[in-house]
Coordinates of N, CA and C and ligand atoms in Angstrom, one line a residue:
X1 N 105.1 79.8 87.8 CA 104.4 81.0 88.1 C 105.4 82.2 88.1
X2 N 104.9 83.2 87.4 CA 105.8 84.4 87.3 C 105.1 85.6 87.9
X3 N 105.8 86.2 88.8 CA 105.3 87.4 89.5 C 106.1 88.6 89.2
X4 N 105.5 89.7 88.7 CA 106.2 90.9 88.3 C 106.2 91.9 89.5
X5 N 107.4 92.4 89.8 CA 107.6 93.3 90.9 C 107.8 94.7 90.2
X6 N 106.7 95.5 90.2 CA 106.7 96.7 89.4 C 107.3 97.9 90.2
X7 N 108.2 98.6 89.6 CA 108.9 99.8 90.2 C 108.0 101.0 89.8
X8 N 107.4 101.6 90.8 CA 106.4 102.7 90.5 C 106.9 104.1 90.3
X9 N 108.2 104.3 90.5 CA 108.7 105.7 90.3 C 109.6 105.7 89.1
X10 N 109.8 106.8 88.5 CA 110.6 106.9 87.3 C 111.7 108.0 87.3
X11 N 111.7 108.8 88.4 CA 112.6 109.9 88.4 C 114.1 109.5 88.6
X12 N 115.0 110.4 88.4 CA 116.4 110.1 88.6 C 117.0 111.3 89.4
X13 N 117.5 111.1 90.6 CA 117.7 109.8 91.3 C 116.3 109.4 91.9
X14 N 116.3 108.1 92.4 CA 115.1 107.6 93.0 C 115.5 106.4 93.9
X15 N 114.6 106.1 94.8 CA 115.0 105.0 95.8 C 114.2 103.7 95.4
X16 N 113.1 103.8 94.6 CA 112.2 102.7 94.4 C 112.9 101.4 93.9
X17 N 113.9 101.4 93.0 CA 114.6 100.2 92.7 C 115.2 99.4 93.9
X18 N 115.7 100.2 94.8 CA 116.3 99.5 96.0 C 115.2 98.9 96.8
X19 N 114.1 99.6 96.9 CA 113.0 99.0 97.8 C 112.3 97.8 97.1
X20 N 112.2 97.9 95.8 CA 111.7 96.7 95.0 C 112.6 95.5 95.2
X21 N 113.9 95.8 95.1 CA 114.9 94.7 95.3 C 114.8 94.1 96.7
X22 N 114.6 95.0 97.7 CA 114.5 94.6 99.1 C 113.2 93.7 99.3
X23 N 112.2 94.0 98.6 CA 110.9 93.2 98.7 C 111.2 91.9 98.1
X24 N 111.8 91.9 96.9 CA 112.1 90.6 96.2 C 113.1 89.7 97.0
X25 N 114.1 90.3 97.6 CA 115.1 89.6 98.4 C 114.4 89.0 99.7
X26 N 113.6 89.9 100.3 CA 112.9 89.5 101.6 C 112.0 88.3 101.3
X27 N 111.3 88.3 100.2 CA 110.4 87.2 99.8 C 111.3 85.9 99.6
X28 N 112.3 86.1 98.7 CA 113.1 84.9 98.4 C 113.8 84.3 99.5
X29 N 114.2 85.1 100.5 CA 114.9 84.6 101.7 C 113.9 84.1 102.8
X30 N 112.6 84.3 102.6 CA 111.6 83.9 103.7 C 111.4 82.4 103.7
X31 N 111.0 82.0 104.9 CA 110.8 80.6 105.2 C 109.7 80.1 104.3
X32 N 108.6 80.9 104.1 CA 107.5 80.5 103.3 C 107.9 80.2 101.9
X33 N 108.7 81.1 101.3 CA 109.1 80.9 99.9 C 110.1 79.7 99.8
X34 N 111.0 79.6 100.8 CA 112.0 78.5 100.7 C 111.3 77.1 100.8
X35 N 110.2 77.1 101.5 CA 109.5 75.8 101.7 C 108.6 75.4 100.5
X36 N 108.4 76.3 99.6 CA 107.5 76.0 98.4 C 108.2 75.0 97.5
X37 N 107.5 74.0 97.2 CA 108.1 73.0 96.3 C 108.3 73.6 94.9
X38 N 107.3 74.3 94.4 CA 107.4 75.0 93.1 C 107.5 76.5 93.4
X39 N 108.7 77.1 93.3 CA 108.8 78.5 93.7 C 108.5 79.4 92.5
X40 N 107.6 80.4 92.7 CA 107.4 81.4 91.7 C 108.7 82.2 91.3
X41 N 108.8 82.5 90.1 CA 109.9 83.4 89.7 C 109.4 84.9 89.9
X42 N 110.3 85.6 90.6 CA 110.0 87.1 90.8 C 110.8 87.9 89.9
X43 N 110.2 88.8 89.1 CA 111.0 89.5 88.1 C 110.6 91.0 88.2
X44 N 111.7 91.8 88.3 CA 111.4 93.3 88.4 C 111.0 93.8 87.0
X45 N 110.0 94.7 87.1 CA 109.5 95.4 85.9 C 109.7 96.9 86.2
X46 N 110.6 97.5 85.5 CA 110.9 99.0 85.8 C 110.2 99.8 84.7
X47 N 109.1 100.5 85.1 CA 108.4 101.3 84.1 C 109.2 102.4 83.4
X48 N 110.3 102.8 84.1 CA 111.2 103.8 83.5 C 111.8 103.2 82.2
X49 N 112.1 101.9 82.2 CA 112.7 101.3 81.0 C 111.8 101.3 79.8
X50 N 110.5 101.4 80.1 CA 109.5 101.4 79.0 C 109.3 102.7 78.3
X51 N 109.6 103.8 79.0 CA 109.6 105.1 78.4 C 108.3 105.4 77.7
X52 N 107.2 105.0 78.3 CA 105.9 105.2 77.7 C 105.5 106.6 77.6
X53 N 105.0 107.1 76.5 CA 104.6 108.5 76.4 C 103.3 108.6 77.2
X54 N 102.8 109.9 77.4 CA 101.5 110.0 78.0 C 100.5 109.3 77.1
X55 N 99.5 108.7 77.7 CA 98.6 107.8 77.0 C 98.2 108.4 75.6
X56 N 98.5 107.6 74.6 CA 98.3 108.1 73.2 C 97.6 107.1 72.3
X57 N 96.9 106.1 72.9 CA 96.1 105.2 72.1 C 94.8 105.8 71.7
X58 N 94.2 105.4 70.6 CA 93.0 106.0 70.2 C 91.8 105.2 70.8
X59 N 92.0 104.0 71.2 CA 90.9 103.2 71.7 C 90.9 103.1 73.3
X60 N 89.8 102.6 73.8 CA 89.7 102.3 75.2 C 90.3 100.9 75.4
X61 N 91.3 100.7 76.2 CA 92.0 99.4 76.3 C 91.0 98.2 76.7
X62 N 90.0 98.5 77.4 CA 89.1 97.3 77.7 C 88.5 96.7 76.5
X63 N 88.5 97.5 75.4 CA 87.9 97.0 74.1 C 88.9 96.2 73.3
X64 N 90.1 96.2 73.7 CA 91.2 95.6 72.9 C 91.5 94.2 73.5
X65 N 91.4 93.2 72.6 CA 91.6 91.8 73.1 C 92.9 91.2 72.6
X66 N 93.6 91.8 71.6 CA 94.8 91.3 71.1 C 95.9 92.4 71.1
X67 N 97.1 92.1 71.5 CA 98.2 93.1 71.5 C 98.4 93.8 70.1
X68 N 98.2 93.0 69.1 CA 98.4 93.6 67.7 C 97.4 94.7 67.3
X69 N 96.3 94.7 68.1 CA 95.2 95.7 67.8 C 95.5 97.1 68.4
X70 N 96.5 97.2 69.2 CA 96.9 98.6 69.7 C 97.5 99.4 68.5
X71 N 97.4 100.7 68.6 CA 97.9 101.6 67.6 C 99.5 101.6 67.5
X72 N 100.1 101.6 68.7 CA 101.5 101.9 68.8 C 102.3 100.7 69.2
X73 N 103.6 100.7 68.7 CA 104.5 99.7 69.0 C 104.8 99.6 70.5
X74 N 104.9 100.8 71.1 CA 105.2 100.8 72.6 C 104.1 100.1 73.4
X75 N 102.9 100.3 72.9 CA 101.7 99.6 73.6 C 101.7 98.1 73.4
X76 N 102.0 97.8 72.1 CA 102.0 96.3 71.8 C 103.0 95.6 72.6
X77 N 104.2 96.2 72.8 CA 105.3 95.6 73.5 C 105.0 95.5 75.0
X78 N 104.4 96.6 75.5 CA 104.0 96.7 77.0 C 102.9 95.6 77.2
X79 N 102.0 95.5 76.3 CA 101.0 94.5 76.5 C 101.5 93.1 76.5
X80 N 102.5 92.8 75.6 CA 103.1 91.4 75.6 C 103.9 91.2 76.9
X81 N 104.5 92.2 77.4 CA 105.2 92.1 78.7 C 104.3 91.7 79.8
X82 N 103.2 92.5 80.0 CA 102.3 92.3 81.1 C 101.6 91.0 81.0
X83 N 101.2 90.6 79.8 CA 100.6 89.3 79.6 C 101.3 88.1 80.2
X84 N 102.6 88.2 80.3 CA 103.5 87.1 80.7 C 103.3 86.7 82.2
X85 N 102.8 87.7 83.0 CA 102.8 87.5 84.5 C 101.5 86.9 85.0
X86 N 101.6 86.1 86.0 CA 100.4 85.6 86.7 C 99.9 86.5 87.8
X87 N 100.8 87.3 88.3 CA 100.4 88.3 89.4 C 101.5 89.4 89.5
X88 N 101.2 90.3 90.4 CA 102.1 91.5 90.5 C 102.3 91.9 91.9
X89 N 103.4 92.6 92.2 CA 103.6 93.3 93.4 C 104.0 94.7 93.0
X90 N 103.1 95.7 93.3 CA 103.3 97.1 92.9 C 104.1 97.7 94.1
X91 N 105.3 98.3 93.8 CA 106.1 99.0 94.8 C 106.1 100.4 94.4
X92 N 105.5 101.3 95.2 CA 105.4 102.7 94.8 C 105.6 103.7 96.0
X93 N 106.2 104.8 95.7 CA 106.2 105.9 96.7 C 104.9 106.6 96.7
X94 N 104.7 107.4 97.8 CA 103.5 108.3 97.8 C 104.0 109.7 97.3
X95 N 103.3 110.2 96.3 CA 103.6 111.6 95.8 C 102.4 112.5 96.1
X96 N 102.6 113.4 97.0 CA 101.4 114.3 97.3 C 100.1 113.6 97.5
X97 N 100.2 112.6 98.4 CA 99.1 111.8 98.8 C 98.5 110.9 97.8
X98 N 99.1 110.8 96.6 CA 98.7 109.9 95.6 C 99.9 109.0 95.2
X99 N 99.8 108.3 94.1 CA 100.9 107.5 93.6 C 101.4 108.2 92.3
X100 N 102.6 107.9 91.8 CA 103.2 108.7 90.7 C 102.3 108.6 89.4
X101 N 102.2 109.7 88.7 CA 101.5 109.7 87.5 C 102.0 108.7 86.4
X102 N 103.3 108.5 86.5 CA 103.9 107.6 85.5 C 103.4 106.1 85.7
X103 N 103.1 105.8 87.0 CA 102.6 104.5 87.3 C 101.1 104.4 86.8
X104 N 100.4 105.4 87.0 CA 99.0 105.4 86.5 C 98.9 105.4 85.0
X105 N 99.8 106.1 84.4 CA 99.9 106.1 82.9 C 100.2 104.7 82.4
X106 N 101.2 104.0 83.0 CA 101.6 102.6 82.6 C 100.4 101.7 82.8
X107 N 99.7 101.9 83.9 CA 98.5 101.0 84.2 C 97.4 101.2 83.1
X108 N 97.1 102.5 82.9 CA 96.0 102.9 82.0 C 96.2 102.4 80.6
X109 N 97.4 102.2 80.1 CA 97.6 101.7 78.8 C 96.9 100.4 78.4
X110 N 96.7 99.5 79.5 CA 96.2 98.2 79.3 C 95.0 97.9 80.2
X111 N 94.2 96.9 79.9 CA 93.1 96.5 80.7 C 93.1 95.0 80.8
X112 N 92.8 94.3 79.7 CA 92.7 92.8 79.7 C 93.9 92.1 80.2
X113 N 95.1 92.7 80.0 CA 96.3 92.1 80.5 C 96.4 92.1 82.0
X114 N 95.7 93.0 82.7 CA 95.7 93.1 84.2 C 94.5 92.3 84.7
X115 N 93.4 92.3 84.0 CA 92.2 91.8 84.5 C 92.3 90.4 85.0
X116 N 91.7 90.2 86.2 CA 91.6 88.8 86.8 C 92.9 88.4 87.5
X117 N 93.9 89.2 87.5 CA 95.2 88.8 88.1 C 95.3 89.4 89.5
X118 N 95.9 88.7 90.4 CA 96.1 89.1 91.8 C 97.3 90.1 91.9
X119 N 97.2 90.9 92.9 CA 98.3 91.9 93.1 C 98.4 92.3 94.5
X120 N 99.7 92.5 94.9 CA 100.0 93.0 96.3 C 100.5 94.5 96.1
X121 N 100.3 95.3 97.1 CA 100.7 96.7 97.0 C 101.7 97.0 98.2
X122 N 102.8 97.5 97.8 CA 103.8 98.0 98.8 C 104.0 99.5 98.6
X123 N 103.8 100.3 99.6 CA 104.0 101.7 99.5 C 105.0 102.2 100.5
X124 N 105.6 103.3 100.2 CA 106.5 103.9 101.2 C 106.4 105.4 101.2
X125 N 106.9 106.0 102.3 CA 106.9 107.4 102.5 C 107.1 107.7 103.9
X126 N 106.9 109.0 104.3 CA 107.0 109.5 105.7 C 106.1 108.7 106.6
X127 N 104.9 108.4 106.1 CA 103.9 107.6 106.9 C 103.5 106.3 106.2
X128 N 104.4 105.8 105.4 CA 104.2 104.5 104.8 C 103.4 104.6 103.5
X129 N 103.0 105.8 103.1 CA 102.2 105.9 101.9 C 100.8 105.3 102.0
X130 N 100.2 105.5 103.2 CA 98.9 105.0 103.4 C 97.8 105.4 102.4
X131 N 97.9 106.7 102.1 CA 96.9 107.3 101.2 C 97.0 106.7 99.8
X132 N 98.2 106.6 99.3 CA 98.3 106.1 97.9 C 98.1 104.6 97.9
X133 N 98.4 103.9 99.0 CA 98.1 102.5 99.0 C 96.6 102.2 98.8
X134 N 95.8 103.0 99.5 CA 94.3 102.8 99.3 C 93.9 103.2 97.9
X135 N 94.5 104.3 97.4 CA 94.1 104.7 96.0 C 94.4 103.7 95.0
X136 N 95.6 103.1 95.1 CA 96.0 102.1 94.1 C 95.1 100.9 94.2
X137 N 94.7 100.5 95.4 CA 93.9 99.3 95.5 C 92.5 99.6 94.8
X138 N 92.0 100.8 94.9 CA 90.7 101.1 94.2 C 90.9 101.0 92.7
X139 N 92.0 101.5 92.2 CA 92.3 101.5 90.8 C 92.4 100.0 90.3
X140 N 93.1 99.2 91.1 CA 93.3 97.8 90.7 C 91.9 97.1 90.7
X141 N 91.1 97.5 91.6 CA 89.7 96.9 91.6 C 89.0 97.3 90.4
X142 N 89.2 98.5 90.0 CA 88.5 99.0 88.7 C 89.0 98.2 87.5
X143 N 90.2 97.7 87.6 CA 90.8 96.9 86.5 C 90.4 95.4 86.6
X144 N 89.5 95.2 87.6 CA 89.0 93.8 87.9 C 90.2 92.9 88.3
X145 N 91.2 93.6 89.0 CA 92.3 92.8 89.6 C 91.9 92.4 91.0
X146 N 92.7 91.6 91.6 CA 92.3 91.1 92.9 C 93.5 91.5 93.9
X147 N 93.3 92.7 94.5 CA 94.3 93.2 95.5 C 94.3 92.3 96.8
X148 N 95.4 92.0 97.3 CA 95.5 91.3 98.6 C 94.9 92.2 99.7
X149 N 94.3 91.6 100.7 CA 93.8 92.3 101.9 C 95.0 92.8 102.7
X150 N 96.1 92.0 102.7 CA 97.3 92.3 103.4 C 98.1 93.3 102.6
X151 N 98.5 94.4 103.2 CA 99.3 95.4 102.5 C 100.6 95.7 103.2
X152 N 101.6 96.2 102.5 CA 102.9 96.6 103.1 C 103.0 98.1 103.1
X153 N 103.2 98.7 104.2 CA 103.4 100.1 104.4 C 104.8 100.4 105.0
X154 N 105.7 101.0 104.2 CA 107.1 101.2 104.7 C 107.3 102.6 105.1
X155 N 107.5 102.9 106.3 CA 107.7 104.3 106.8 C 109.2 104.6 106.9
X156 N 109.6 105.8 106.4 CA 110.9 106.2 106.7 C 111.0 106.7 108.1
X157 N 111.9 106.1 108.9 CA 111.8 106.3 110.4 C 112.2 107.8 110.8
X158 N 112.9 108.5 110.0 CA 113.3 109.9 110.3 C 113.5 110.7 109.1
X159 N 113.8 112.0 109.3 CA 114.0 112.9 108.2 C 115.2 112.6 107.4
X160 N 116.3 112.1 108.1 CA 117.5 111.8 107.4 C 117.3 110.7 106.4
X161 N 116.5 109.7 106.8 CA 116.3 108.6 105.9 C 115.4 109.0 104.7
X162 N 114.5 109.9 105.0 CA 113.6 110.5 103.9 C 114.5 111.2 102.9
X163 N 115.4 112.0 103.4 CA 116.2 112.8 102.5 C 117.2 111.9 101.8
X164 N 117.7 110.9 102.5 CA 118.6 109.9 101.8 C 117.9 109.2 100.7
X165 N 116.6 108.8 100.9 CA 115.8 108.1 99.9 C 115.5 109.1 98.7
X166 N 115.2 110.3 99.1 CA 114.9 111.3 98.0 C 116.0 111.6 97.1
X167 N 117.2 111.4 97.6 CA 118.4 111.7 96.8 C 119.0 110.3 96.3
X168 N 118.2 109.2 96.4 CA 118.6 108.0 95.9 C 119.8 107.3 96.5
X169 N 120.1 107.7 97.7 CA 121.3 107.1 98.4 C 121.0 105.7 98.8
X170 N 122.1 104.9 98.9 CA 122.0 103.5 99.3 C 121.5 103.4 100.7
X171 N 120.3 102.8 101.0 CA 119.8 102.7 102.3 C 120.3 101.4 103.0
X172 N 121.1 100.6 102.2 CA 121.7 99.4 102.8 C 120.7 98.3 103.1
X173 N 119.6 98.3 102.3 CA 118.5 97.3 102.5 C 118.9 95.9 102.2
X174 N 119.3 95.7 101.0 CA 119.5 94.3 100.5 C 121.0 93.8 100.8
X175 N 121.9 94.8 100.8 CA 123.3 94.5 101.0 C 123.5 94.1 102.5
X176 N 122.6 94.5 103.3 CA 122.7 94.2 104.8 C 121.4 93.6 105.3
X177 N 121.2 92.3 105.0 CA 119.9 91.6 105.3 C 119.5 91.7 106.8
X178 N 120.5 91.9 107.7 CA 120.2 91.9 109.1 C 120.2 93.4 109.6
X179 N 120.1 94.3 108.6 CA 120.1 95.8 109.0 C 118.8 96.1 109.7
X180 N 118.8 97.3 110.3 CA 117.7 97.7 111.2 C 116.5 98.1 110.5
X181 N 116.6 98.7 109.3 CA 115.5 99.4 108.7 C 114.5 98.3 108.2
X182 N 113.3 98.4 108.6 CA 112.1 97.6 108.2 C 112.3 96.1 108.5
X183 N 112.9 95.8 109.7 CA 113.1 94.4 110.1 C 111.7 93.8 110.5
X184 N 110.9 94.6 111.2 CA 109.6 94.1 111.7 C 108.7 94.0 110.5
X185 N 108.9 94.8 109.5 CA 108.0 94.8 108.3 C 108.2 93.5 107.5
X186 N 109.3 92.8 107.7 CA 109.6 91.6 106.9 C 108.5 90.6 107.1
X187 N 108.0 90.5 108.3 CA 106.9 89.6 108.6 C 105.7 89.9 107.8
X188 N 105.4 91.2 107.7 CA 104.2 91.6 106.9 C 104.5 91.4 105.4
X189 N 105.7 91.5 104.9 CA 106.0 91.3 103.5 C 105.8 89.8 103.2
X190 N 106.2 88.9 104.1 CA 106.1 87.5 104.0 C 104.6 87.1 104.0
X191 N 103.8 87.7 104.9 CA 102.4 87.4 105.0 C 101.7 87.8 103.7
X192 N 102.0 89.0 103.2 CA 101.4 89.5 102.0 C 101.8 88.7 100.8
X193 N 103.0 88.2 100.7 CA 103.4 87.3 99.6 C 102.6 86.0 99.7
X194 N 102.4 85.5 100.9 CA 101.7 84.2 101.1 C 100.3 84.4 100.5
X195 N 99.6 85.5 100.9 CA 98.3 85.8 100.4 C 98.2 85.9 98.9
X196 N 99.2 86.6 98.4 CA 99.3 86.8 96.9 C 99.4 85.4 96.2
X197 N 100.4 84.6 96.7 CA 100.6 83.3 96.1 C 99.4 82.4 96.1
X198 N 98.7 82.4 97.3 CA 97.5 81.6 97.4 C 96.4 82.1 96.5
X199 N 96.3 83.4 96.4 CA 95.3 84.0 95.5 C 95.6 83.7 94.0
X200 N 96.8 83.7 93.6 CA 97.2 83.3 92.2 C 96.8 81.9 92.0
X201 N 97.2 81.0 92.9 CA 96.9 79.6 92.7 C 95.4 79.3 92.6
X202 N 94.7 80.0 93.5 CA 93.2 79.8 93.5 C 92.5 80.3 92.2
X203 N 92.9 81.6 91.8 CA 92.2 82.2 90.7 C 92.6 81.8 89.4
X204 N 93.9 81.3 89.3 CA 94.4 80.9 88.0 C 94.5 79.4 87.8
X205 N 94.0 78.7 88.8 CA 93.9 77.2 88.8 C 95.3 76.7 88.5
X206 N 96.3 77.2 89.2 CA 97.7 76.7 89.0 C 98.1 75.5 89.9
Ligands
FMN1 C1 106.8 114.8 93.7 C2 107.0 114.2 95.1 C3 106.0 114.2 96.0 C4 106.2 113.7 97.3 N1 105.2 113.6 98.2 C5 105.3 112.9 99.3 C6 104.2 112.6 100.1 O1 103.0 112.9 99.9 N2 104.4 111.9 101.3 C7 105.6 111.4 101.6 O2 105.7 110.7 102.6 N3 106.7 111.7 100.9 C8 106.6 112.4 99.7 N4 107.7 112.6 98.9 C9 109.0 112.2 99.4 C10 109.2 110.7 98.9 O3 108.7 109.8 99.9 C11 110.7 110.5 98.7 O4 111.3 111.5 97.9 C12 111.0 109.1 98.0 O5 112.3 108.9 97.8 C13 110.2 109.0 96.7 O6 110.4 107.8 96.1 P1 111.4 107.7 94.7 O7 112.8 108.1 95.2 O8 111.3 106.3 94.3 O9 110.8 108.7 93.8 C14 107.5 113.2 97.7 C15 108.5 113.2 96.7 C16 108.3 113.7 95.4 C17 109.4 113.6 94.4

């Protein structure tokens, strides 16, 4: 089983890669994951690496069944990448009460590659990104994906942390596993992973 951990922001500097890595590390260190006899592989997908232009395909993606039928090489490659995964964890900041346009653009490029797959949503911001968490769930449902009921909302505890995140400073998340930030949220991350894992097993008959 392969699970993609999608980095939802693309600006430079940014904090999202640190948070995506924290999610991945928290899952891999969790009791639930450790006890699995067949452990899923978690792999980071950074949409910034894909450098996708603003949507420039001539067709509606739901009508495309094969990667080779897309117009552009960047879409064909993005399609082949997303096809590889059994499920996803979207990790995204809240931008002005929504999620970043770059993430929506990357999502919109494809349809059948997402369809039927389970997904967990992790959002962060001053108030945990509650608004964009809900919005992303609606979009994933539109793609006929299966979002987990359990969600992860990571709130920056104070202004200093928010500013440190905004300037891409090291929040010491993964380098210091017993650090203070988001210790209680680790239980929620583990519960969300468990739901995602079970959903993938159930829906994909794995
Ligand atoms: C365009 C933009 C809009 C933002 N809007 C919000 C917001 O609505 N709510 C919030 O809590 N933080 C907001 N922030 C602050 C972000 O939470 C913070 O900058 C965070 O580091 C963004 O994630 P990133 O570094 O991965 O881009 C915004 C930041 C940017 C760049």
